PDB file of C-alpha atoms in Angstrom:
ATOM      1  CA  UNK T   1       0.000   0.000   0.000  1.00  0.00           C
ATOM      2  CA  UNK T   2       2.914   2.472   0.481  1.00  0.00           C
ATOM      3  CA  UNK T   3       4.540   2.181  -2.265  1.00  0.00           C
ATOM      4  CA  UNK T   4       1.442   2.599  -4.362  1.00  0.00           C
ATOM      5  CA  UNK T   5       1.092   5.891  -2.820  1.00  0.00           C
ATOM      6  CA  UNK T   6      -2.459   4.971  -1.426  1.00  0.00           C
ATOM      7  CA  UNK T   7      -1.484   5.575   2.204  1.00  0.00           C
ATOM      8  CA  UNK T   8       0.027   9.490   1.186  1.00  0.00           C
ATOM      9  CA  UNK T   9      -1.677  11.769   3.520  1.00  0.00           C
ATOM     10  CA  UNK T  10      -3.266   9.253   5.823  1.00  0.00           C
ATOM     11  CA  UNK T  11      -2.183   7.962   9.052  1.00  0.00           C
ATOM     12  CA  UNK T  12      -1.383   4.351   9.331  1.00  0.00           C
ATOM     13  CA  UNK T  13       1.033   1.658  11.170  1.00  0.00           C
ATOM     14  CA  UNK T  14       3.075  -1.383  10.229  1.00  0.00           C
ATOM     15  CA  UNK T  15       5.047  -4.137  11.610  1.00  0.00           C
ATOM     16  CA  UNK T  16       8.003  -2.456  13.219  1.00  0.00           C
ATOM     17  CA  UNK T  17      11.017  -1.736  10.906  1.00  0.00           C
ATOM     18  CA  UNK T  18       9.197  -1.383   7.736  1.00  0.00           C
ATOM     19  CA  UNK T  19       7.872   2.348   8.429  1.00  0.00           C
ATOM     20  CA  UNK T  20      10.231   3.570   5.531  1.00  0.00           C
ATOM     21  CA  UNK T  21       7.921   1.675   3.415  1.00  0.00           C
ATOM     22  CA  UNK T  22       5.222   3.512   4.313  1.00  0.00           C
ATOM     23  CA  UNK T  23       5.638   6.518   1.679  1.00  0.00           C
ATOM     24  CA  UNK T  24       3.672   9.534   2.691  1.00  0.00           C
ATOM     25  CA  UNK T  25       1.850   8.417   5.230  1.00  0.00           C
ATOM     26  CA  UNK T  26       1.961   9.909   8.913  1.00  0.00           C
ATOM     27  CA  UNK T  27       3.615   6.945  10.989  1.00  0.00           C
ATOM     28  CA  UNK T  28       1.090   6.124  14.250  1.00  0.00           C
ATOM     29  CA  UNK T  29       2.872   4.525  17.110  1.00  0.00           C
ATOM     30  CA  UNK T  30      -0.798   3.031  18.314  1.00  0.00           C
ATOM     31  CA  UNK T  31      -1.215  -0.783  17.327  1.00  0.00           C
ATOM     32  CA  UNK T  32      -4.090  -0.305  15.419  1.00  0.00           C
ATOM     33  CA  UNK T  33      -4.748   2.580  13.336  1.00  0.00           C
ATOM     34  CA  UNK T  34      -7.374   3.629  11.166  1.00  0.00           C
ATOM     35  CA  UNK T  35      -7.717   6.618   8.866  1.00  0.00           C
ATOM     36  CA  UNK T  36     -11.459   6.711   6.962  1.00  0.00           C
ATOM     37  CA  UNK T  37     -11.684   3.576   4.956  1.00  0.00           C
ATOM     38  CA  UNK T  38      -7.693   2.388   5.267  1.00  0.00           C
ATOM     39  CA  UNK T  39      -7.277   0.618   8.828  1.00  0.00           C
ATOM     40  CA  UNK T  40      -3.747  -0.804   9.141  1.00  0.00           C
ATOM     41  CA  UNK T  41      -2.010  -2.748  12.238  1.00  0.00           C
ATOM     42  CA  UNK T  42       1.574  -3.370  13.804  1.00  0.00           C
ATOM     43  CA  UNK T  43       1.310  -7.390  12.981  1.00  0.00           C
ATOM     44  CA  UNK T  44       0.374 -10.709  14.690  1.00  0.00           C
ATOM     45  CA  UNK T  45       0.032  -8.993  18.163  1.00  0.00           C
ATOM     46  CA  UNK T  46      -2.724  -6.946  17.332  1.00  0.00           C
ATOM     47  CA  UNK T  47      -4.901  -9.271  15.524  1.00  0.00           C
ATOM     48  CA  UNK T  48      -7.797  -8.990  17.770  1.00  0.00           C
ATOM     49  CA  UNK T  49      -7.536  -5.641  18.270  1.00  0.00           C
ATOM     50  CA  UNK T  50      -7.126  -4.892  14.456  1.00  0.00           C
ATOM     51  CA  UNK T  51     -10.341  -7.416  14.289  1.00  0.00           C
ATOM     52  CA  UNK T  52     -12.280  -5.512  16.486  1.00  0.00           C
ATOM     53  CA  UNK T  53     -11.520  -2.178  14.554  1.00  0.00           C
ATOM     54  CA  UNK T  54     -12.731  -4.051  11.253  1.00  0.00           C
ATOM     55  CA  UNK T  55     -15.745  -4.735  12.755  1.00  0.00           C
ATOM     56  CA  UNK T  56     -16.210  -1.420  14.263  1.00  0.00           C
ATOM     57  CA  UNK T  57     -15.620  -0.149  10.333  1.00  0.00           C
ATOM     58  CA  UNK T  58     -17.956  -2.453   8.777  1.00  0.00           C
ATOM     59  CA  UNK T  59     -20.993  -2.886  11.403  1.00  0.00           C
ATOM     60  CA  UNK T  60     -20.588   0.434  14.341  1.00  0.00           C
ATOM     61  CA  UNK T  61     -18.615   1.085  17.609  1.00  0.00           C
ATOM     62  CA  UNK T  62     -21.797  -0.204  19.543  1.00  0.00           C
ATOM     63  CA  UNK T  63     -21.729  -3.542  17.675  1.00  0.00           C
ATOM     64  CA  UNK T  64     -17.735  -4.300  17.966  1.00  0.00           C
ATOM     65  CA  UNK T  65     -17.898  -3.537  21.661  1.00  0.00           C
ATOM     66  CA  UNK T  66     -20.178  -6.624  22.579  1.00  0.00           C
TER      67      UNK T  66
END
């Protein structure tokens, strides 16, 4: 996604040691980070968490927090 430019202006995280490859994008420290449609996540650590924030995307912040 960074090197296609689709991340330039947005906010978004990656596994650690790859931010370089995140070309104009605003690097969160947060393990889960979502900017309007593009939610990205640090890796395997923060696969419920980046679940949850699908979920919250897709259906509300009232459904994912059940």
């Amino acid at each position: 996604m960074g090197r296609k430019n689709y991340l330039s202006g947005k906010k978004a995280v990656c596994f650690p040691g790859f931010e370089e490859e995140l070309k104009g994008a605003s690097v969160s420290d947060s393990f889960v980070c979502r900017d309007g449609n593009i939610i990205t996540a640090k890796g395997m650590g923060s696969a419920v968490n980046f679940g949850i924030e699908i979920v919250a995307a897709v259906k509300g912040n009232e459904f994912a927090a059940d």
